[in-house]
Coordinates of C-alpha atoms and ligand atoms in Angstrom, one line a residue:
M42 CA 222.0 98.9 150.7
S43 CA 220.4 99.4 154.1
E44 CA 218.8 96.6 156.3
E45 CA 215.7 98.7 157.0
I46 CA 212.3 96.9 156.9
A47 CA 208.9 98.2 156.0
K48 CA 205.8 96.4 157.3
I49 CA 202.7 95.8 155.2
S50 CA 199.7 94.7 157.2
Y51 CA 196.6 93.1 155.6
N52 CA 193.9 90.9 156.9
G53 CA 195.5 90.6 160.3
N54 CA 198.9 89.5 158.9
T55 CA 202.1 91.6 158.8
Y56 CA 204.7 91.1 156.1
D57 CA 208.3 92.4 156.3
M58 CA 209.6 94.0 153.2
P59 CA 213.2 95.2 152.8
V60 CA 213.8 98.9 152.2
V61 CA 216.3 99.7 149.5
T62 CA 218.3 102.9 149.6
G63 CA 220.0 104.4 146.6
S64 CA 223.3 106.3 146.6
E65 CA 221.6 109.7 146.6
G66 CA 219.4 108.7 149.6
E67 CA 216.1 107.8 147.9
T68 CA 214.3 104.9 149.4
G69 CA 211.9 102.3 148.1
I70 CA 210.2 99.2 149.4
N71 CA 211.2 96.0 147.6
I72 CA 207.9 94.3 147.3
S73 CA 209.1 91.5 144.9
K74 CA 208.2 88.8 147.5
L75 CA 204.9 90.4 148.6
R76 CA 202.7 88.2 146.3
G77 CA 204.5 85.0 147.3
Q78 CA 203.9 85.8 151.0
S79 CA 200.5 87.4 151.0
G80 CA 198.8 86.9 147.6
L81 CA 198.7 90.7 147.2
I82 CA 200.2 92.6 144.2
T83 CA 200.6 96.4 144.1
L84 CA 198.6 98.4 141.7
D85 CA 200.1 101.6 140.2
P86 CA 198.7 102.6 136.8
G87 CA 201.3 104.6 134.8
F88 CA 204.0 103.4 137.3
K89 CA 203.7 106.8 139.1
N90 CA 205.1 105.3 142.3
T91 CA 206.9 102.2 141.1
G92 CA 210.6 101.7 140.6
S93 CA 211.2 99.1 137.9
T94 CA 214.9 98.7 138.6
T95 CA 218.0 100.0 140.4
S96 CA 220.2 101.9 138.0
S97 CA 223.6 103.6 138.2
I98 CA 223.3 105.7 135.1
T99 CA 221.1 108.8 135.8
F100 CA 219.8 110.5 138.9
I101 CA 216.9 113.0 139.0
N102 CA 215.6 114.9 142.0
G103 CA 212.4 116.2 140.6
E104 CA 211.7 118.4 143.7
A105 CA 215.0 120.1 143.6
G106 CA 215.3 120.2 139.8
V107 CA 218.5 118.1 139.7
L108 CA 219.6 115.9 136.8
N109 CA 223.0 114.1 136.9
Y110 CA 224.5 111.6 134.4
R111 CA 226.8 109.2 136.3
G112 CA 227.1 111.8 139.0
Y113 CA 227.9 114.8 136.8
S114 CA 225.4 117.7 136.7
I115 CA 223.6 118.4 133.4
E116 CA 224.6 122.0 133.7
D117 CA 228.3 121.1 133.9
L118 CA 228.1 118.6 131.1
A119 CA 226.1 121.0 128.8
E120 CA 228.7 123.7 129.4
K121 CA 232.0 121.8 129.5
A122 CA 231.6 118.5 127.7
D123 CA 230.7 117.5 124.1
F124 CA 228.1 114.9 123.0
M125 CA 230.7 112.2 122.2
E126 CA 232.2 112.5 125.8
V127 CA 228.7 112.3 127.3
A128 CA 227.8 109.3 125.1
Y129 CA 231.0 107.6 126.3
L130 CA 230.2 108.5 129.9
L131 CA 226.7 107.1 129.8
I132 CA 227.6 103.9 128.0
N133 CA 230.9 103.1 129.8
G134 CA 230.3 104.7 133.2
E135 CA 233.3 107.2 133.3
L136 CA 234.4 110.2 131.3
P137 CA 237.0 109.2 128.7
N138 CA 240.6 110.5 129.0
A139 CA 242.0 112.2 125.9
G140 CA 243.3 108.9 124.4
Q141 CA 240.0 107.0 125.0
L142 CA 238.0 109.9 123.6
D143 CA 240.1 110.0 120.4
D144 CA 239.8 106.3 120.0
W145 CA 236.0 106.4 120.6
E146 CA 235.5 109.2 118.1
K147 CA 237.5 107.4 115.5
K148 CA 235.6 104.1 116.1
V149 CA 232.2 105.8 115.9
S150 CA 233.2 107.7 112.8
Y151 CA 234.5 104.5 111.1
H152 CA 231.1 102.8 111.5
T153 CA 228.9 105.7 110.2
L154 CA 228.3 104.1 106.8
V155 CA 225.1 102.1 106.4
H156 CA 224.2 99.4 103.9
E157 CA 223.2 100.8 100.4
D158 CA 220.0 98.8 100.6
I159 CA 218.7 101.1 103.4
K160 CA 218.0 103.5 100.5
K161 CA 215.6 101.0 99.0
I162 CA 213.7 100.8 102.3
L163 CA 213.6 104.6 102.5
D164 CA 212.5 104.8 98.9
A165 CA 209.5 102.6 99.7
F166 CA 208.0 105.0 102.2
P167 CA 205.3 107.4 101.0
A168 CA 206.8 110.9 100.4
K169 CA 204.9 112.6 103.2
S170 CA 205.4 109.8 105.8
H171 CA 206.4 111.0 109.3
P172 CA 210.2 110.8 109.9
M173 CA 209.7 109.0 113.2
G174 CA 207.8 106.2 111.4
Q175 CA 210.7 105.9 109.0
L176 CA 213.3 106.1 111.8
G177 CA 211.8 103.2 113.8
A178 CA 211.6 101.1 110.6
V179 CA 215.2 101.6 109.5
I180 CA 216.6 101.1 113.0
N181 CA 214.8 97.8 113.3
A182 CA 216.0 96.9 109.8
L183 CA 219.6 97.2 111.0
S184 CA 219.0 93.9 112.9
T185 CA 218.6 92.2 109.5
Y186 CA 222.0 93.4 108.3
Y187 CA 223.8 92.3 111.5
P188 CA 222.1 88.9 112.3
E189 CA 224.9 88.1 114.8
A190 CA 223.6 90.8 117.1
L191 CA 220.4 88.7 117.6
D192 CA 222.5 86.7 120.1
T193 CA 222.7 89.1 123.1
D194 CA 224.9 86.7 125.1
R195 CA 228.0 87.2 122.9
D196 CA 231.3 88.3 124.3
Q197 CA 231.8 91.9 125.4
E198 CA 233.8 93.0 122.4
A199 CA 231.0 91.8 120.0
K200 CA 228.4 93.6 122.1
D201 CA 230.5 96.7 122.2
L202 CA 230.7 96.6 118.4
T203 CA 226.9 96.4 118.1
M204 CA 226.5 99.4 120.5
T205 CA 229.1 101.4 118.5
R206 CA 227.4 100.6 115.2
M207 CA 224.0 101.7 116.5
L208 CA 225.4 105.0 117.7
A209 CA 227.4 105.6 114.6
K210 CA 224.8 104.7 112.0
M211 CA 222.1 106.8 113.7
T212 CA 223.4 110.1 112.3
T213 CA 223.4 108.7 108.8
L214 CA 219.9 107.2 109.2
C215 CA 218.5 110.5 110.6
S216 CA 220.1 112.5 107.8
W217 CA 219.0 110.2 105.1
I218 CA 215.4 110.3 106.4
Y219 CA 215.6 114.1 106.2
K220 CA 216.9 113.9 102.6
N221 CA 214.1 111.4 101.8
T222 CA 211.4 113.7 103.0
Q223 CA 213.0 116.6 101.0
G224 CA 213.4 114.4 97.9
H225 CA 217.1 115.3 97.8
P226 CA 220.0 112.9 97.1
Y227 CA 221.6 111.2 100.1
M228 CA 225.0 112.5 101.3
Y229 CA 227.6 110.1 102.6
P230 CA 229.3 110.4 106.0
Q231 CA 232.8 111.9 106.1
T232 CA 235.2 110.4 108.6
K233 CA 237.0 113.7 108.9
Y234 CA 234.0 115.2 110.7
G235 CA 232.9 114.8 114.3
Y236 CA 229.5 113.3 115.2
V237 CA 227.4 116.4 115.1
E238 CA 229.3 118.0 112.2
N239 CA 228.8 114.9 110.2
F240 CA 225.1 114.9 110.9
L241 CA 224.7 118.5 109.9
Y242 CA 226.8 117.9 106.8
M243 CA 224.7 115.0 105.6
T244 CA 221.5 116.8 106.5
F245 CA 222.0 120.3 105.1
G246 CA 224.9 119.7 102.6
H247 CA 224.2 119.2 98.9
R248 CA 226.1 117.3 96.3
T249 CA 226.1 120.4 94.2
E250 CA 228.0 122.8 96.5
E251 CA 230.5 123.0 99.3
Y252 CA 228.9 123.0 102.7
V253 CA 230.7 123.8 105.9
P254 CA 228.5 123.6 109.1
D255 CA 228.3 126.8 111.1
P256 CA 230.2 126.4 114.4
V257 CA 227.2 128.2 116.1
V258 CA 224.9 125.5 114.8
I259 CA 227.3 122.7 115.7
D260 CA 227.5 124.0 119.3
A261 CA 223.7 124.4 119.6
V262 CA 222.9 120.9 118.3
D263 CA 225.7 119.4 120.5
K264 CA 224.3 121.0 123.6
L265 CA 220.7 120.0 122.7
L266 CA 221.8 116.4 122.2
I267 CA 223.6 116.4 125.6
L268 CA 220.5 117.7 127.3
H269 CA 218.4 114.9 125.8
A270 CA 221.0 112.1 126.3
D271 CA 219.3 110.3 129.2
H272 CA 216.5 110.7 131.6
E273 CA 216.4 107.5 133.7
Q274 CA 213.2 105.4 133.4
N275 CA 211.0 107.5 131.2
C276 CA 208.5 106.0 128.8
S277 CA 210.8 105.3 125.8
T278 CA 213.7 104.1 128.0
S279 CA 211.4 101.8 130.0
T280 CA 210.2 100.5 126.6
V281 CA 213.8 99.9 125.5
K282 CA 214.5 98.1 128.8
I283 CA 211.4 96.0 128.8
V284 CA 212.0 94.9 125.2
G285 CA 215.7 94.3 126.0
S286 CA 214.8 92.2 129.0
S287 CA 213.3 89.6 126.7
K288 CA 216.9 89.4 125.2
A289 CA 215.7 91.1 122.1
N290 CA 218.6 92.6 120.1
L291 CA 219.7 96.2 120.6
Y292 CA 218.5 97.5 117.2
S293 CA 214.9 96.2 117.7
S294 CA 214.9 97.4 121.4
I295 CA 215.9 100.9 120.2
A296 CA 213.3 100.8 117.5
A297 CA 210.7 100.2 120.2
G298 CA 212.0 103.2 122.1
V299 CA 211.6 105.3 119.0
A300 CA 207.9 104.3 118.8
A301 CA 207.4 105.3 122.5
L302 CA 209.2 108.6 122.1
W303 CA 207.0 109.6 119.1
G304 CA 203.9 110.2 121.2
P305 CA 203.0 113.8 121.9
L306 CA 203.0 113.3 125.7
H307 CA 206.6 112.2 125.4
G308 CA 209.2 113.3 122.7
G309 CA 206.5 114.3 120.2
A310 CA 205.8 117.3 122.5
N311 CA 208.6 119.3 120.9
Q312 CA 206.6 119.3 117.6
A313 CA 203.3 119.8 119.4
V314 CA 204.6 122.9 121.2
I315 CA 205.4 124.7 118.0
E316 CA 202.1 123.6 116.5
M317 CA 200.4 125.0 119.6
L318 CA 202.3 128.3 119.4
E319 CA 201.6 128.7 115.7
N320 CA 197.9 128.1 116.4
I321 CA 198.0 130.7 119.2
K322 CA 199.6 133.2 116.8
K323 CA 197.1 132.5 114.0
D324 CA 194.2 132.8 116.4
G325 CA 195.4 136.2 117.6
G326 CA 192.9 136.1 120.4
G327 CA 195.3 136.5 123.3
M328 CA 196.9 134.1 125.7
Q329 CA 194.4 133.8 128.5
K330 CA 192.0 131.9 126.3
W331 CA 194.6 129.1 125.8
I332 CA 195.5 129.1 129.5
D333 CA 191.8 128.7 130.3
K334 CA 191.4 125.9 127.7
A335 CA 194.4 124.0 129.3
K336 CA 192.6 124.3 132.7
D337 CA 189.2 123.2 131.4
K338 CA 188.9 119.5 132.3
S339 CA 186.2 119.0 129.6
D340 CA 188.7 120.2 127.0
P341 CA 191.4 117.7 125.9
F342 CA 193.8 120.6 125.2
R343 CA 196.9 120.7 127.4
L344 CA 199.7 123.2 127.5
M345 CA 202.3 121.3 125.5
G346 CA 205.8 121.6 126.9
F347 CA 204.4 122.1 130.4
G348 CA 204.4 119.6 133.3
H349 CA 206.5 116.5 134.0
R350 CA 206.0 113.2 135.8
V351 CA 209.1 113.7 137.8
Y352 CA 210.0 117.4 137.9
K353 CA 207.8 119.3 140.4
N354 CA 210.1 122.2 140.0
F355 CA 211.8 123.8 137.0
D356 CA 213.1 121.2 134.5
P357 CA 216.9 121.9 134.7
R358 CA 217.1 121.1 130.9
A359 CA 214.5 123.8 130.2
K360 CA 216.6 126.4 131.9
V361 CA 219.6 125.7 129.8
I362 CA 217.5 125.5 126.6
K363 CA 215.7 128.7 127.2
K364 CA 219.0 130.5 127.5
A365 CA 220.4 128.7 124.4
A366 CA 217.3 129.7 122.4
D367 CA 218.0 133.4 123.1
D368 CA 221.7 132.9 122.3
V369 CA 221.3 130.9 119.1
L370 CA 218.6 133.2 117.7
D371 CA 220.8 136.2 118.6
K372 CA 223.9 134.8 117.0
L373 CA 222.1 133.7 113.9
G374 CA 220.4 137.1 113.7
I375 CA 216.9 135.5 113.7
S376 CA 213.9 137.0 115.3
D377 CA 211.1 134.5 115.8
P378 CA 207.8 135.9 117.1
V379 CA 207.0 132.5 118.4
L380 CA 209.9 132.8 120.9
E381 CA 208.2 135.9 122.3
L382 CA 204.9 134.2 122.4
A383 CA 206.5 131.2 124.3
K384 CA 207.9 133.6 126.9
E385 CA 204.6 135.3 127.3
L386 CA 202.8 132.0 127.7
E387 CA 205.4 130.7 130.2
Q388 CA 205.0 133.9 132.4
K389 CA 201.2 133.6 132.3
A390 CA 201.2 130.0 133.2
L391 CA 203.8 130.4 136.0
N392 CA 201.7 133.0 137.6
D393 CA 198.4 131.1 137.3
D394 CA 197.0 129.3 140.4
Y395 CA 196.2 126.1 138.4
F396 CA 199.7 125.7 137.3
I397 CA 201.2 126.8 140.6
A398 CA 199.1 124.3 142.6
R399 CA 200.0 121.4 140.3
K400 CA 203.7 122.4 140.1
L401 CA 203.6 122.6 136.3
F402 CA 206.7 124.1 134.9
P403 CA 208.1 124.3 131.3
N404 CA 209.8 121.1 130.4
V405 CA 212.7 120.2 128.0
D406 CA 210.3 120.4 125.0
F407 CA 209.0 123.9 125.6
Y408 CA 211.9 125.8 124.0
S409 CA 213.8 123.1 122.1
G410 CA 211.6 123.4 119.0
I411 CA 212.2 127.1 118.7
I412 CA 216.0 126.4 118.4
Y413 CA 215.5 123.5 116.0
R414 CA 213.3 125.7 113.8
A415 CA 215.9 128.5 113.9
L416 CA 218.5 126.0 112.7
G417 CA 216.4 125.1 109.7
F418 CA 214.9 121.8 110.8
P419 CA 211.2 121.2 109.7
M420 CA 208.8 120.6 112.5
E421 CA 208.1 117.0 111.8
F422 CA 211.9 116.3 112.2
F423 CA 212.1 117.6 115.8
T424 CA 211.3 114.3 117.5
V425 CA 214.0 112.6 115.4
L426 CA 216.5 115.1 117.0
F427 CA 215.2 114.1 120.4
A428 CA 215.8 110.4 119.4
L429 CA 219.3 111.2 118.2
G430 CA 220.1 112.8 121.5
R431 CA 218.4 110.1 123.6
L432 CA 220.3 107.2 121.9
P433 CA 223.3 107.0 124.2
G434 CA 220.9 106.8 127.1
W435 CA 218.9 104.0 125.5
I436 CA 222.0 102.1 124.7
A437 CA 223.4 102.5 128.2
Q438 CA 220.1 101.4 129.8
W439 CA 219.8 98.4 127.4
K440 CA 223.4 97.5 128.3
E441 CA 222.5 97.7 132.0
V442 CA 219.6 95.2 131.6
N443 CA 221.9 92.9 129.6
D444 CA 224.9 93.2 132.0
L445 CA 222.8 92.7 135.2
S446 CA 220.8 89.9 133.5
L447 CA 217.7 91.5 134.9
P448 CA 214.6 89.4 134.8
I449 CA 212.1 89.7 131.9
G450 CA 209.8 92.7 132.5
R451 CA 206.4 91.4 133.0
P452 CA 204.0 93.5 135.1
R453 CA 200.9 91.9 136.9
Q454 CA 197.4 93.2 136.6
I455 CA 194.1 93.3 138.5
Y456 CA 191.6 91.7 136.2
T457 CA 188.2 93.5 135.9
G458 CA 186.5 91.6 133.0
P459 CA 183.7 89.0 133.1
Q460 CA 184.1 86.1 135.5
S461 CA 184.5 82.6 134.1
R462 CA 181.3 81.6 132.2
P463 CA 180.2 78.8 129.9
F464 CA 180.8 79.2 126.1
V465 CA 177.6 79.9 124.2
A466 CA 177.4 78.5 120.6
V467 CA 176.8 81.1 117.9
K468 CA 173.3 79.8 117.1
D469 CA 172.3 80.4 120.8
R470 CA 173.6 84.0 121.1
Ligands
LIG1359 N1 198.4 121.4 130.8 C1 197.4 121.4 131.6 N2 197.2 120.6 132.7 C2 198.2 119.8 132.9 C3 199.3 119.7 132.1 C4 199.4 120.5 131.0 N3 200.5 120.4 130.2 N4 200.1 118.7 132.6 C5 199.5 118.2 133.7 N5 198.3 118.8 133.9 C6 197.4 118.7 135.0 C7 196.6 117.4 134.9 O1 195.4 117.6 134.2 C8 196.4 117.0 136.3 O2 195.4 117.8 136.8 P1 194.4 117.3 138.0 O3 195.3 117.0 139.2 O4 193.5 118.4 138.2 O5 193.8 116.1 137.4 C9 197.7 117.4 137.0 O6 198.2 118.5 136.2 C10 198.7 116.3 137.0 O7 198.9 115.8 135.7 P2 199.1 114.3 135.3 O8 198.6 114.1 133.9 O9 198.5 113.4 136.3 O10 200.6 114.1 135.3 P3 201.5 113.0 134.6 O11 202.7 112.9 135.4 O12 200.7 111.8 134.4 O13 201.8 113.6 133.2 C11 202.9 114.8 131.4 C12 203.0 114.2 132.8 C13 204.2 115.3 130.9 C14 202.4 113.6 130.4 C15 201.8 115.9 131.4 O14 202.3 117.0 132.2 C16 201.5 116.4 130.0 O15 200.7 115.9 129.3 N6 202.2 117.5 129.6 C17 202.1 118.0 128.2 C18 202.9 117.1 127.2 C19 204.4 117.4 127.4 O16 204.8 118.5 127.4 N7 205.1 116.3 127.4 C20 206.6 116.3 127.4 C21 207.2 115.8 128.7 S1 208.9 116.2 129.0 C22 209.7 115.4 127.8 C23 209.7 113.9 128.0 O17 210.4 113.5 128.9 O18 209.0 113.2 127.3

């Protein structure tokens, strides 16, 4: 950390604030003592310019389109690692050696079974309820089956077990939610399968017939999960961290993250992109009309899957996903007119002054839905897949809050309501 100082001047006084420098050279002013010294707070709606924490997990350079997990580039990890290695890396800080990986996979696989009563909870949901609503509820419910996890100050081994359980049971929960929405009987995890294989087996397998997941599908899902595995202090991760900072248990903190991810401006965008492309197809009125709608400030419509708070250049995940979409559809022999529409829309937007001036590029959600659809997932399930991928990141970031004993997250505000006034009895109002 450097010893540099930034000076803030106000009302004739100057306050020295330390400048913090990260390992990739970004700098920030630590203003945590500003209010104590000057009475001032900083105001930054949406935290557009506020670092909530230091973190050693994920690095993004939005201007250069760089994304690294623990120092490894997303391109390398997507090409050379598998999701279990990446989950280990995020949670434990280093890539596992062969023995550690084997041990990790066995441990995760061993804990995939969930309590039978989870079925009763799932049965209670209306048949058409959104899978993300179900997911948040059953993840939170895990806290009731493991009450010892409510104590977040237990020894490391006990905390590790909770993190392993969370990761392991997620595949079963997601698959059972899928089965629930289809009205089909639940499938049980098989310890002989790896993480992604097991998930696909429980999701698409049936009790009535043999099901062997297609290696093309396993690879595609694995890669998509890696690309979603962490993204530093985004909306859902910040939610997990702020909930975790109150010493709330891991399961409930993750459930809060699921709620944040669901929104269409965040993870829910992958569903919204396909809905938008389907509407464009149905409308048949050409692409320009939709570009114009997105640019019209009096119209709430936005080009879903475009733009990002941090990336002001191509989202590196979108580059990998775009290529994967072509490969997967090709290997599975599927031709989806929506993929062609997406490419056409991307080209139009990338050449439009409005999108150029605002540095709006396709993000991770622009092409992911096209792959999910080709693999047979229903649209409403897409954000569940995002959550499945993001889980190791949420766990790692929750662990970081816990390990560093970070203070409880509690932003300040500038109050703009009525000034203090006397109470008026109801008869006098
Ligand atoms: N379509 C049209 N205009 C846009 C879009 C878009 N998709 N995104 C941003 N803009 C405009 C926005 O209107 C604003 O214009 P102006 O400067 O004239 O007021 C400017 O670009 C800056 O946008 P912003 O809303 O201030 O940027 P933000 O950082 O607050 O929002 C965002 C980021 C991702 C919420 C936004 O770009 C958006 O709504 N995109 C569509 C939803 C989407 O694809 N979300 C997935 C994000 S990636 C996955 C994830 O991490 O969740």
